[in-house]
Short mmCIF file of C-alpha atoms and ligand atoms in Angstrom, two decimals:
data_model
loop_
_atom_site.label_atom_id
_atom_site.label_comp_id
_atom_site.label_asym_id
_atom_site.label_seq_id
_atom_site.Cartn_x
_atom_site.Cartn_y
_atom_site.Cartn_z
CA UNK D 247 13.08 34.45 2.31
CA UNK D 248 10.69 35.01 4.76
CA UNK D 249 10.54 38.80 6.17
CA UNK D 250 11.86 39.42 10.18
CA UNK D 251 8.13 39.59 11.92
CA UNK D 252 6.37 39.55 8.79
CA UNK D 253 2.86 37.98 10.60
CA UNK D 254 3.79 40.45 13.92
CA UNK D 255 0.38 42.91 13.19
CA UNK D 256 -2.36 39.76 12.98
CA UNK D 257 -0.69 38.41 16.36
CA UNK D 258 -2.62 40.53 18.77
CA UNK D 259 -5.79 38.58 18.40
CA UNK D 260 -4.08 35.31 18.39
CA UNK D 261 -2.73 36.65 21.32
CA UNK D 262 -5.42 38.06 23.37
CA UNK D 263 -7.45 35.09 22.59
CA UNK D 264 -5.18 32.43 23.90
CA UNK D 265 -4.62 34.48 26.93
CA UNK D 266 -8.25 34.85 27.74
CA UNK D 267 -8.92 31.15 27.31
CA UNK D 268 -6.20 30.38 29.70
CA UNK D 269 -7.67 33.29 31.83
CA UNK D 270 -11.28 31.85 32.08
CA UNK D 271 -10.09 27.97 31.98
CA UNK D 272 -7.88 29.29 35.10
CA UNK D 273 -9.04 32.46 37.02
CA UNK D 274 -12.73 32.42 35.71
CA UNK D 275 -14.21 32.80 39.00
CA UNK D 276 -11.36 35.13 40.39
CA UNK D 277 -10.95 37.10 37.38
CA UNK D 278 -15.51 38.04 37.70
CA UNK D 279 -14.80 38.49 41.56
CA UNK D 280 -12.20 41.47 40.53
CA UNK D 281 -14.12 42.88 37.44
CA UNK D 282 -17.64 42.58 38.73
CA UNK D 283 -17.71 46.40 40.74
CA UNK D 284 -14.02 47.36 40.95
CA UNK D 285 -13.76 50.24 38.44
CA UNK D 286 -9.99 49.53 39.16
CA UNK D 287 -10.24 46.33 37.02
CA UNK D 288 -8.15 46.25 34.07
CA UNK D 289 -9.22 47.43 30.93
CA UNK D 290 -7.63 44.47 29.33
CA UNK D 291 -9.73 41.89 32.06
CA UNK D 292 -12.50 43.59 31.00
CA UNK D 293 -12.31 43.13 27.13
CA UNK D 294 -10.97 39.74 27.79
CA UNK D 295 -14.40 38.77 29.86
CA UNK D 296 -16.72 40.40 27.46
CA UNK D 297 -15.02 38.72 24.59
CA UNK D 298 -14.58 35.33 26.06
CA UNK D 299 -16.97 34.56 29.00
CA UNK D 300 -19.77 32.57 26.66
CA UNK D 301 -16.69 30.17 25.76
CA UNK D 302 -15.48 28.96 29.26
CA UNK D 303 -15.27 24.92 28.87
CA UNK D 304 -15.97 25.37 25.26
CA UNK D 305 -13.31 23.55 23.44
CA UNK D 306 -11.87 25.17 20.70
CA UNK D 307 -12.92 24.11 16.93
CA UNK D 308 -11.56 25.06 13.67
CA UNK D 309 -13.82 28.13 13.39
CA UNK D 310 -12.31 29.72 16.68
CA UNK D 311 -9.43 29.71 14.07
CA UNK D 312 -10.30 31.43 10.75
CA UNK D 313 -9.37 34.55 10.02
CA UNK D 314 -5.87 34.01 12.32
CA UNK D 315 -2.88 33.60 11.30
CA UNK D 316 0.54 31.89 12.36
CA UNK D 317 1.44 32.87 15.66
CA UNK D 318 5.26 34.61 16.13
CA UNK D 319 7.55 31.73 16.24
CA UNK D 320 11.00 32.13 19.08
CA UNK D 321 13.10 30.15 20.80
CA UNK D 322 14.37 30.48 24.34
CA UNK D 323 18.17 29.80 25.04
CA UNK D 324 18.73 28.40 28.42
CA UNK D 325 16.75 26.18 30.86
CA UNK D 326 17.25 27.31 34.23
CA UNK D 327 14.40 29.45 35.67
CA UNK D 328 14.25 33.15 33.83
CA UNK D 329 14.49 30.99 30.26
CA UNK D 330 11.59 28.66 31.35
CA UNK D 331 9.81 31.40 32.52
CA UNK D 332 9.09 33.27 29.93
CA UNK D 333 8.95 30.58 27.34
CA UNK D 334 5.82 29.59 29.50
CA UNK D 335 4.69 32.74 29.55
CA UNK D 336 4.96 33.52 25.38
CA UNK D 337 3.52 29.86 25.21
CA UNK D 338 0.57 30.54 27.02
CA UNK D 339 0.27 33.90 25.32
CA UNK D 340 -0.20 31.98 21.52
CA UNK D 341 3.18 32.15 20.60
CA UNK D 342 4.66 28.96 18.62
CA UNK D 343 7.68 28.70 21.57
CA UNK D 344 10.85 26.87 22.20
CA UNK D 345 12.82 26.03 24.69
CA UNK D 346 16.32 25.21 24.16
CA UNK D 347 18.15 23.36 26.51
CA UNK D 348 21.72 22.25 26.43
CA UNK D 349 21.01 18.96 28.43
CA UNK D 350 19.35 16.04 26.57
CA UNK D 351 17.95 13.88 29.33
CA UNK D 352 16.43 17.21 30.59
CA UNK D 353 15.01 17.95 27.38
CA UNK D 354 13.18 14.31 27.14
CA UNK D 355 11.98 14.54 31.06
CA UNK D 356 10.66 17.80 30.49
CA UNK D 357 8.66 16.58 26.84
CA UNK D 358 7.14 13.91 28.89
CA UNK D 359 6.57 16.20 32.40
CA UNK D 360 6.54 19.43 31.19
CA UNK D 361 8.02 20.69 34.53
CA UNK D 362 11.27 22.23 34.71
CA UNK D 363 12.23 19.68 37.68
CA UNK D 364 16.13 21.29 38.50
CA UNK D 365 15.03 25.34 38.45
CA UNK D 366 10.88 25.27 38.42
CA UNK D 367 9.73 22.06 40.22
CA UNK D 368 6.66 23.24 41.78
CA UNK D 369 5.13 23.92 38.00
CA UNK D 370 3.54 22.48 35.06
CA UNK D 371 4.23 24.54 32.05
CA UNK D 372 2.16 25.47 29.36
CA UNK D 373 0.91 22.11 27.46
CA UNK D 374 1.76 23.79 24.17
CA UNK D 375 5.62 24.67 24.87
CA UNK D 376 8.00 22.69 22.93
CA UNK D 377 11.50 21.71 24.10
CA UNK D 378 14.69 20.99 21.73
CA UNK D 379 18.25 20.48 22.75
CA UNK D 380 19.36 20.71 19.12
CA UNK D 381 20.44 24.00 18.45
CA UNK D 382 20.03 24.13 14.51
CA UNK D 383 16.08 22.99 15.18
CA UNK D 384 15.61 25.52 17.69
CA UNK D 385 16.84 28.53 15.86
CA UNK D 386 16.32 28.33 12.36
CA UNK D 387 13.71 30.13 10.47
CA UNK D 388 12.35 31.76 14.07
CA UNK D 389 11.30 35.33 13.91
CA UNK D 390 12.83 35.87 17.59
CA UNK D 391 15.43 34.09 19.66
CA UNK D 392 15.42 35.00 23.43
CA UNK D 393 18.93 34.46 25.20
CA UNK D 394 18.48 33.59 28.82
CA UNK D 395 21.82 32.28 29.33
CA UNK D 396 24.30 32.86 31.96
CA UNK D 397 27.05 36.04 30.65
CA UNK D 398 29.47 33.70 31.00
CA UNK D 399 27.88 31.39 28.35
CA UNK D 400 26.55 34.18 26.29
CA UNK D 401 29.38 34.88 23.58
CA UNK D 402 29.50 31.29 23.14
CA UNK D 403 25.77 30.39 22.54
CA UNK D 404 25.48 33.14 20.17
CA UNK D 405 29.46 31.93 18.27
CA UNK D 406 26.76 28.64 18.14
CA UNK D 407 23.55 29.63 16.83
CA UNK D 408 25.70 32.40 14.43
CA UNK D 409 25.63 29.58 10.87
CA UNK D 410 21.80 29.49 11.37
CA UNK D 411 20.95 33.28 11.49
CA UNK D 412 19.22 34.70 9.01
CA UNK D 413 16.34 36.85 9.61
CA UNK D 414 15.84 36.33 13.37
CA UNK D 415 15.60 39.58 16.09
CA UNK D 416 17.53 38.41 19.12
CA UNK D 417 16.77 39.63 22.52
CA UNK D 418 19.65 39.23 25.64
CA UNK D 419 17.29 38.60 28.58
CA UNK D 420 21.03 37.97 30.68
CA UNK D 421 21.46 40.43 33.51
CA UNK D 422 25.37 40.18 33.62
CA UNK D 423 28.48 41.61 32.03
CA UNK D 424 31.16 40.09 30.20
CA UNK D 425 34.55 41.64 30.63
CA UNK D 426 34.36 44.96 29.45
CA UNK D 427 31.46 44.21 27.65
CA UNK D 428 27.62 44.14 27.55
CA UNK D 429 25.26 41.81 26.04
CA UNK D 430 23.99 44.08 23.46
CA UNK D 431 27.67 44.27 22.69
CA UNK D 432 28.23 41.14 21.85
CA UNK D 433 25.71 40.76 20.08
CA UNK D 434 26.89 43.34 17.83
CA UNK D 435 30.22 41.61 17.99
CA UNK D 436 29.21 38.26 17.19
CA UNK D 437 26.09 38.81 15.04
CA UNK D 438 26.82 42.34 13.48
CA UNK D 439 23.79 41.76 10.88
CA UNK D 440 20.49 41.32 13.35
CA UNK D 441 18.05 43.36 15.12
CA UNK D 442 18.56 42.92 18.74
CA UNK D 443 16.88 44.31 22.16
CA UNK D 444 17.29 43.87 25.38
CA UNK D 445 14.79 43.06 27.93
CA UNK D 446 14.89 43.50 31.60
CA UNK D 447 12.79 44.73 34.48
CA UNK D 448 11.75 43.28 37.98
CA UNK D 449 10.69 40.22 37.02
CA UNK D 450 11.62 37.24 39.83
CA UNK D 451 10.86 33.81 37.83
CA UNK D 452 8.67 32.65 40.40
CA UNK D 453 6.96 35.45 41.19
CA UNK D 454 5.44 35.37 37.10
CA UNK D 455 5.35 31.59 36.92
CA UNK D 456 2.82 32.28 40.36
CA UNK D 457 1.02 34.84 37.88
CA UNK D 458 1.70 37.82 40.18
CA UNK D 459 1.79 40.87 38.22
CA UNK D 460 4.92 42.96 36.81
CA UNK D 461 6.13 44.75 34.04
CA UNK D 462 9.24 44.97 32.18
CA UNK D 463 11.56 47.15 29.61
CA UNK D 464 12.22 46.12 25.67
CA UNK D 465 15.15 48.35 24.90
CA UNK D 466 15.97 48.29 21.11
CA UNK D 467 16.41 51.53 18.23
CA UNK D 468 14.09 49.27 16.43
CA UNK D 469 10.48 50.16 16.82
CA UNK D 470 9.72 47.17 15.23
CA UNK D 471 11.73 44.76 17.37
CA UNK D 472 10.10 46.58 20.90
CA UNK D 473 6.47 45.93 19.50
CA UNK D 474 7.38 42.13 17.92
CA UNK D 475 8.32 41.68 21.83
CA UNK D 476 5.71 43.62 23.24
CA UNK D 477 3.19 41.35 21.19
CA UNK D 478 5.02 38.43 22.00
CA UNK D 479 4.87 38.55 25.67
CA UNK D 480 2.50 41.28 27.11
CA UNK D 481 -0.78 39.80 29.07
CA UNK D 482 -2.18 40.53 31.83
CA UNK D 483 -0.16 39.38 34.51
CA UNK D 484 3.27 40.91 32.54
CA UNK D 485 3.55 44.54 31.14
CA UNK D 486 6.18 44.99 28.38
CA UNK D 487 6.86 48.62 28.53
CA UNK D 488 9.38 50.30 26.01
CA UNK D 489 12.40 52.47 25.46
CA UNK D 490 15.72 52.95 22.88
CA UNK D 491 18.29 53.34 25.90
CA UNK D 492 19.77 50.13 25.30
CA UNK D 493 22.66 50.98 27.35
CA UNK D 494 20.65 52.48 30.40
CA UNK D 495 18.50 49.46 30.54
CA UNK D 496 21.07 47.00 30.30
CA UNK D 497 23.35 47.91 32.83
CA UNK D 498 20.06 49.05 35.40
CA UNK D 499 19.32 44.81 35.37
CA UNK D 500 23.24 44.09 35.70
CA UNK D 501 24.13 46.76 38.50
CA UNK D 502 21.70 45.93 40.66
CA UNK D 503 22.97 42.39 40.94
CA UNK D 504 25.68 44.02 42.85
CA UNK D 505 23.27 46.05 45.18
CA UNK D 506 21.51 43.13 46.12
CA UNK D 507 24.16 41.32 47.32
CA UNK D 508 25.01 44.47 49.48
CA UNK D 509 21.37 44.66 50.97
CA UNK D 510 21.20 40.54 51.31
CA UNK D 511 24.48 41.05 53.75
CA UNK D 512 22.80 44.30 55.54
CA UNK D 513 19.70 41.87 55.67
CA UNK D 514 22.01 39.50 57.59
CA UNK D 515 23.50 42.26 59.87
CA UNK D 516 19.77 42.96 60.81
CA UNK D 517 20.39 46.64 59.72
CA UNK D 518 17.53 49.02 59.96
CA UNK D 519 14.85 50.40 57.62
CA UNK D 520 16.61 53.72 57.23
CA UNK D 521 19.75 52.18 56.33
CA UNK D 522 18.41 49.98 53.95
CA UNK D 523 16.55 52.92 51.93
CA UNK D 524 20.43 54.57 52.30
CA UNK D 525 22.01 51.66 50.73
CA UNK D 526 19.34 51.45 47.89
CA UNK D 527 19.37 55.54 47.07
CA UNK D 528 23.17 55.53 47.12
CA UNK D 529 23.05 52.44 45.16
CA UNK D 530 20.58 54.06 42.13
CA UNK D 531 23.00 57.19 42.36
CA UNK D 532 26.15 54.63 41.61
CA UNK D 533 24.24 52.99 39.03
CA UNK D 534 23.37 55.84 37.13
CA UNK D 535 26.78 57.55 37.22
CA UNK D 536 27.99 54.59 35.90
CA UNK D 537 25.76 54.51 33.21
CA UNK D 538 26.13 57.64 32.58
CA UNK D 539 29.82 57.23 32.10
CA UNK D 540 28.81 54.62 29.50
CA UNK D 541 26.39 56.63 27.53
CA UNK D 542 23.04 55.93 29.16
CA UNK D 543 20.11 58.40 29.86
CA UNK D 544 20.41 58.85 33.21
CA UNK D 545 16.55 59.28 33.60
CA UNK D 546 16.40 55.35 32.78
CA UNK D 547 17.20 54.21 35.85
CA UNK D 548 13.97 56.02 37.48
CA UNK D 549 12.22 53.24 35.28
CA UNK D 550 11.38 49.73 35.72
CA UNK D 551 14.72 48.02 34.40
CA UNK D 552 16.16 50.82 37.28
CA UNK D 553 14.79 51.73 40.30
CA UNK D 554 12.26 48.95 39.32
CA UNK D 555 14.50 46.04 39.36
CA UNK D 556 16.73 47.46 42.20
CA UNK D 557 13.73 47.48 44.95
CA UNK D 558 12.66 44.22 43.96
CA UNK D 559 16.36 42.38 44.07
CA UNK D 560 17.28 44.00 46.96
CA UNK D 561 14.08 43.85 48.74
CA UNK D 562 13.24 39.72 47.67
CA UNK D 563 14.52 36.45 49.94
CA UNK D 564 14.22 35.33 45.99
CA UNK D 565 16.55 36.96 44.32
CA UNK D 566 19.59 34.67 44.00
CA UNK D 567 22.07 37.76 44.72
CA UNK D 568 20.46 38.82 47.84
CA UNK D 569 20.50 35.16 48.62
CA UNK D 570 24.59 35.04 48.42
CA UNK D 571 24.83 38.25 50.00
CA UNK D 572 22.91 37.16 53.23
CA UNK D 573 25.11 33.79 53.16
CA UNK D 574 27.95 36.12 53.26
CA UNK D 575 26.76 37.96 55.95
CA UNK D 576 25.94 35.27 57.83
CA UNK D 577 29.52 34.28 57.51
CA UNK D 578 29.71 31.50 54.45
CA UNK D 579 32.89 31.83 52.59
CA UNK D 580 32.13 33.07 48.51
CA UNK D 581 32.97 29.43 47.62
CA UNK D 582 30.26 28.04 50.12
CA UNK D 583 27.21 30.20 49.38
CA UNK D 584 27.63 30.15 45.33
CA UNK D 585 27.60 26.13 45.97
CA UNK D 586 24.66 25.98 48.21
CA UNK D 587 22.79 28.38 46.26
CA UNK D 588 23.27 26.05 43.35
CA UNK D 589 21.68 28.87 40.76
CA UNK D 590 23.43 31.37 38.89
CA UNK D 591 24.25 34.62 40.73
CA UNK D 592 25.58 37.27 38.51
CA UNK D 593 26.58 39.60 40.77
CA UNK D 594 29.37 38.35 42.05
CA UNK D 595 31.17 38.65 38.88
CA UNK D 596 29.56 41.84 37.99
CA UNK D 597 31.23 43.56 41.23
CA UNK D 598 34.58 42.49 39.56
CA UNK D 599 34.31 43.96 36.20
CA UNK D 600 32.87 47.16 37.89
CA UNK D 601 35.26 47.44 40.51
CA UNK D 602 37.70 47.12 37.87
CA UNK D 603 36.35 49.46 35.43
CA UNK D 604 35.36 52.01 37.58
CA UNK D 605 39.16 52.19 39.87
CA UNK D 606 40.26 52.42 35.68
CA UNK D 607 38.16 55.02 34.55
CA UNK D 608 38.29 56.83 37.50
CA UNK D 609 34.29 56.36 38.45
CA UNK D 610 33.25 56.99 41.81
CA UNK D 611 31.40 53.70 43.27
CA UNK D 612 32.16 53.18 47.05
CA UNK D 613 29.16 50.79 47.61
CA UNK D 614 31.21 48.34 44.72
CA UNK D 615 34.42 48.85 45.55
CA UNK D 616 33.19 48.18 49.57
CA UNK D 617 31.63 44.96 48.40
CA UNK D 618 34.78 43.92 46.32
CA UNK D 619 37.06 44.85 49.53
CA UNK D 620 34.72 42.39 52.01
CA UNK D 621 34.51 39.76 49.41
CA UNK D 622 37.65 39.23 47.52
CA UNK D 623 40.06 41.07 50.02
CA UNK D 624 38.44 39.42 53.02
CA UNK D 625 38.33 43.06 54.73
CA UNK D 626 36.05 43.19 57.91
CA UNK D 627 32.37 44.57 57.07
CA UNK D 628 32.11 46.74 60.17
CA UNK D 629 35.28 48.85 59.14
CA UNK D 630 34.40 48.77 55.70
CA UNK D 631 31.07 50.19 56.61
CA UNK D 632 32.53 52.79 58.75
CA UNK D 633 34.77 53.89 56.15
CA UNK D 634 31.38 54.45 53.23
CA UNK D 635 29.63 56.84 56.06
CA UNK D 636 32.93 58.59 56.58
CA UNK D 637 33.01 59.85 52.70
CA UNK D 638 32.83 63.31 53.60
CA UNK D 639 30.05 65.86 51.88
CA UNK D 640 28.73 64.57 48.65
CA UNK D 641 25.46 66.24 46.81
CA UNK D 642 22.60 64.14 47.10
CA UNK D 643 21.50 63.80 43.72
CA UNK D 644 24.28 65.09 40.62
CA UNK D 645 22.15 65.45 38.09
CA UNK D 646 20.52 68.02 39.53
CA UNK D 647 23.76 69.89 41.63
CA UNK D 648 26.90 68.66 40.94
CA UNK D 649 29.29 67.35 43.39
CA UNK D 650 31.87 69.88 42.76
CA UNK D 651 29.23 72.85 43.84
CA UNK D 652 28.65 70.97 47.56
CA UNK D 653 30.68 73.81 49.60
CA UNK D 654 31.79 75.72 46.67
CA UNK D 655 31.97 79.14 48.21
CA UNK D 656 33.81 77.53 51.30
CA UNK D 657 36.60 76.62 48.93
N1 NDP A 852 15.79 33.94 37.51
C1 NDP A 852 15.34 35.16 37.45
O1 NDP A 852 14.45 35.54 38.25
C2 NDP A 852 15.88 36.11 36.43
C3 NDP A 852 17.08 35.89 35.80
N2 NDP A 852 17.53 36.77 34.87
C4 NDP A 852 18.80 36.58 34.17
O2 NDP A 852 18.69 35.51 33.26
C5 NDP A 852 19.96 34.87 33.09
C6 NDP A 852 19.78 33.38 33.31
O3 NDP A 852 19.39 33.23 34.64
P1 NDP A 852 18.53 32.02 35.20
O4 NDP A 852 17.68 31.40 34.18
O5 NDP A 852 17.87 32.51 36.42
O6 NDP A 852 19.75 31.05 35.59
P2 NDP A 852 19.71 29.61 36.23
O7 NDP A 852 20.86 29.50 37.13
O8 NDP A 852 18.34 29.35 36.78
O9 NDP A 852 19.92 28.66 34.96
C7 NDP A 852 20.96 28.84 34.04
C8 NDP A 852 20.62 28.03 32.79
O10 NDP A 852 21.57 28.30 31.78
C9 NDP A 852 22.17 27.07 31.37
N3 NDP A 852 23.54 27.35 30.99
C10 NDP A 852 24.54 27.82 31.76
N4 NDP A 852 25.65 28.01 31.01
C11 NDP A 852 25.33 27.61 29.75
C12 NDP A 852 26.06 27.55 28.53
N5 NDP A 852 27.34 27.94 28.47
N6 NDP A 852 25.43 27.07 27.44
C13 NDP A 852 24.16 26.67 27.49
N7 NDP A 852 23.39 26.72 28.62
C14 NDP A 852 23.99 27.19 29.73
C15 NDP A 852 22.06 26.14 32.57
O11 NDP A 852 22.15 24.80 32.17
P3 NDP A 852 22.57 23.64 33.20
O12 NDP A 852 21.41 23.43 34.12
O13 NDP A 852 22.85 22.50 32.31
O14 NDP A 852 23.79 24.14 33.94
C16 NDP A 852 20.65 26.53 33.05
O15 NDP A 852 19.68 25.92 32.25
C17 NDP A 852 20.90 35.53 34.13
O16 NDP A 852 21.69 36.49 33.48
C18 NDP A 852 19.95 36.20 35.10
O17 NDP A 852 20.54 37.34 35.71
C19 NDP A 852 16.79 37.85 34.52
C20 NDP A 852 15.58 38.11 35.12
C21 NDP A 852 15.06 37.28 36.15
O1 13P A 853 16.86 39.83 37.99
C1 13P A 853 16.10 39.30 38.76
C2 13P A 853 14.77 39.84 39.08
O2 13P A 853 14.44 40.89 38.24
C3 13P A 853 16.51 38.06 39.45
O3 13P A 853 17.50 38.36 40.34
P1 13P A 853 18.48 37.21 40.85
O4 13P A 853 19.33 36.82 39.68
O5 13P A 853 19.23 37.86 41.96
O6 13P A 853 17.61 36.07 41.32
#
């Protein structure tokens, strides 16, 4: 049987090759404009120039290949944007990639267009990116599959692809919570033999399919399963940075689902600057309590899948949450702004399973519990705001003095 990532250390080159050629095909003149004089130019642009500048518009022959060797081979669950996304990008990076989709017609439109015309219509993906809506096909013998499915779809895609695992990693790319559970936890459930990560970070599906630049987090206690990921999808335009906190960098890219629906409605009450920078701070402080409470490092959420993630959901017209939230505020009912936004928006069932778990466990979140009052107990904002700035003296950040010790020696 074939060993999990056994052609992972001859990738790079395969790698950095196809990712200049599509650099110089595409950005050429762009990418000379930024290196020519800018000592700020990336070392990687650089390298990638001086390597591959004589071979602009020179196609590629069999030579250009000897010496490499298969690229990594994955498959990407799930068609809407963050799934085609990425499969693009580990496409144009060299990878052999798949994307599954559950939808045959969309599968044969997108062989023949190779756009994405329900979540990515303004794109062509990568030429090379194969598509597959049969499941066996798509998963077996792949070194990694990538699930960018829905949580509410996730236990059941993996129950799925579960008779053809053998020796494939799989990474939960779904910013979401089951109830009571995590991805990474049912993955365990459902697959209790594979090496898993999880990947998450600010990374807004149009925003990378436009090539703008960002990074993410691989979170996995295999070293092994961070670099095969690393390899698979760093380039210049996307920066796969690493850490073993599964937990903390998990629940960083579900939280702030919730958050962003909160700023998308302050968004909509034309709140101001400081407020907004309020909301966000308070929000980080919630987020890493609550992780805290569920075993993360709470120095993860300072990171990218963190305080990362949370500026750029909460800050973005994009981001599907903040989308619903400013519907809300604008005074949609829930039922109208999840149909007219027409995309999946996690948060709205993430503020549910926190609310619940947190009134449970006895965690203090007022931000969630605020947003589950407006929303689900049709509460008026205004109050409910009044009521958060009314929560009497708190310490600004616990890790560093506990709340207990605000006005100790007036007790
Ligand atoms: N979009 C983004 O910018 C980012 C999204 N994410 C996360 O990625 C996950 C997926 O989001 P995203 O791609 O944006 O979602 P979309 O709403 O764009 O698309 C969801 C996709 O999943 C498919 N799907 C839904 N349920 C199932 C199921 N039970 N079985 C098989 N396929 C299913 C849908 O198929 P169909 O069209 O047939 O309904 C569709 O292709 C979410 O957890 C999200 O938080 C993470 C980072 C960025
Ligand atoms: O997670 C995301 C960006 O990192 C996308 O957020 P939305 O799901 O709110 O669009």
């Amino acid at each position: 049987m074939k060993k999990p990532l056994e052609n992972l250390n001859h990738l790079n080159l395969q790698n950095l090759k196809n990712e200049a050629l599509h650099l110089t095909e595409n950005f050429g003149d762009n990418l000379e404009i930024l290196h020519s004089g800018k000592e700020k130019a990336s070392k990687l642009v650089g390298e990638l120039l001086q390597n591959f500048k004589n071979r602009k518009n020179k196609p590629q022959t069999d030579d250009d290949n000897k010496g490499l060797t298969v690229p990594l081979t994955m498959t990407f669950l799930g068609g809407g944007s963050f799934g085609t996304a990425m499969a693009n990008l580990a496409s144009r990076n060299g990878c052999d990639a798949t994307l599954w989709v559950r939808d045959k017609r969309t599968v044969k439109a997108m062989q023949k267009t190779h756009i994405n015309k329900k979540y990515l219509p303004d794109f062509k993906l990568d030429k090379r990116l194969k598509f597959s809506h049969d499941l066996e096909e798509a998963v077996k013998g792949k070194d990694i599959i990538f699930v960018a499915i829905p949580s509410s779809g996730f236990r059941e895609i993996l129950q799925k692809i579960a008779p053809f695992i053998t020796s494939q990693v799989v990474i939960s790319l779904t910013k979401g919570k089951e109830t009571f559970a995590l991805m990474s936890e049912i993955i365990k459930e459902e697959l209790p033999n594979v090496a898993f990560g999880v990947m998450s970070g600010p990374n807004l599906a149009k925003e990378i399919m436009n090539n703008m630049p960002t990074a993410t987090v691989i979170a996995s206690e295999s070293e092994a399963v961070r670099h095969a990921v690393q390899v698979a999808l760093h380039g210049a335009f996307f920066r796969v940075f690493g850490s073993d906190d599964v937990v903390g960098v998990e629940l960083g890219g579900a939280l702030k689902n919730i958050y962003a629906i909160a700023m998308g409605m302050a968004g909509a009450y034309e709140v101001g600057d400081n407020t907004k920078a309020m909301i966000l701070t308070r929000a980080l402080a919630e987020m890493s309590r609550f992780g805290v409470h569920a075993g993360a490092n709470p120095l993860t959420f300072l990171g990218l899948s963190g305080v990362g993630d949370l500026y750029a959901t909460c800050a973005s017209p994009l981001s599907r949450n903040y989308q619903v939230g400013n519907m809300l505020g604008k005074g949609l009912s829930l039922e109208q702004a999840v149909k007219k936004l027409g995309q999946t928006a996690e948060g709205i069932n993430t503020i549910q399973q926190v609310h619940e778990k947190a009134s449970k466990d006895g965690i203090y979140m007022p931000i969630t519990h605020a947003l589950y009052d407006i929303i689900f107990n049709e509460q008026a904002p205004f109050g409910v705001a009044l009521d958060l700035m009314e929560k009497g003296f708190r310490s600004d950040v616990e890790f560093v003095m506990p709340h207990d010790k605000v006005n100790e020696d007036l007790k």
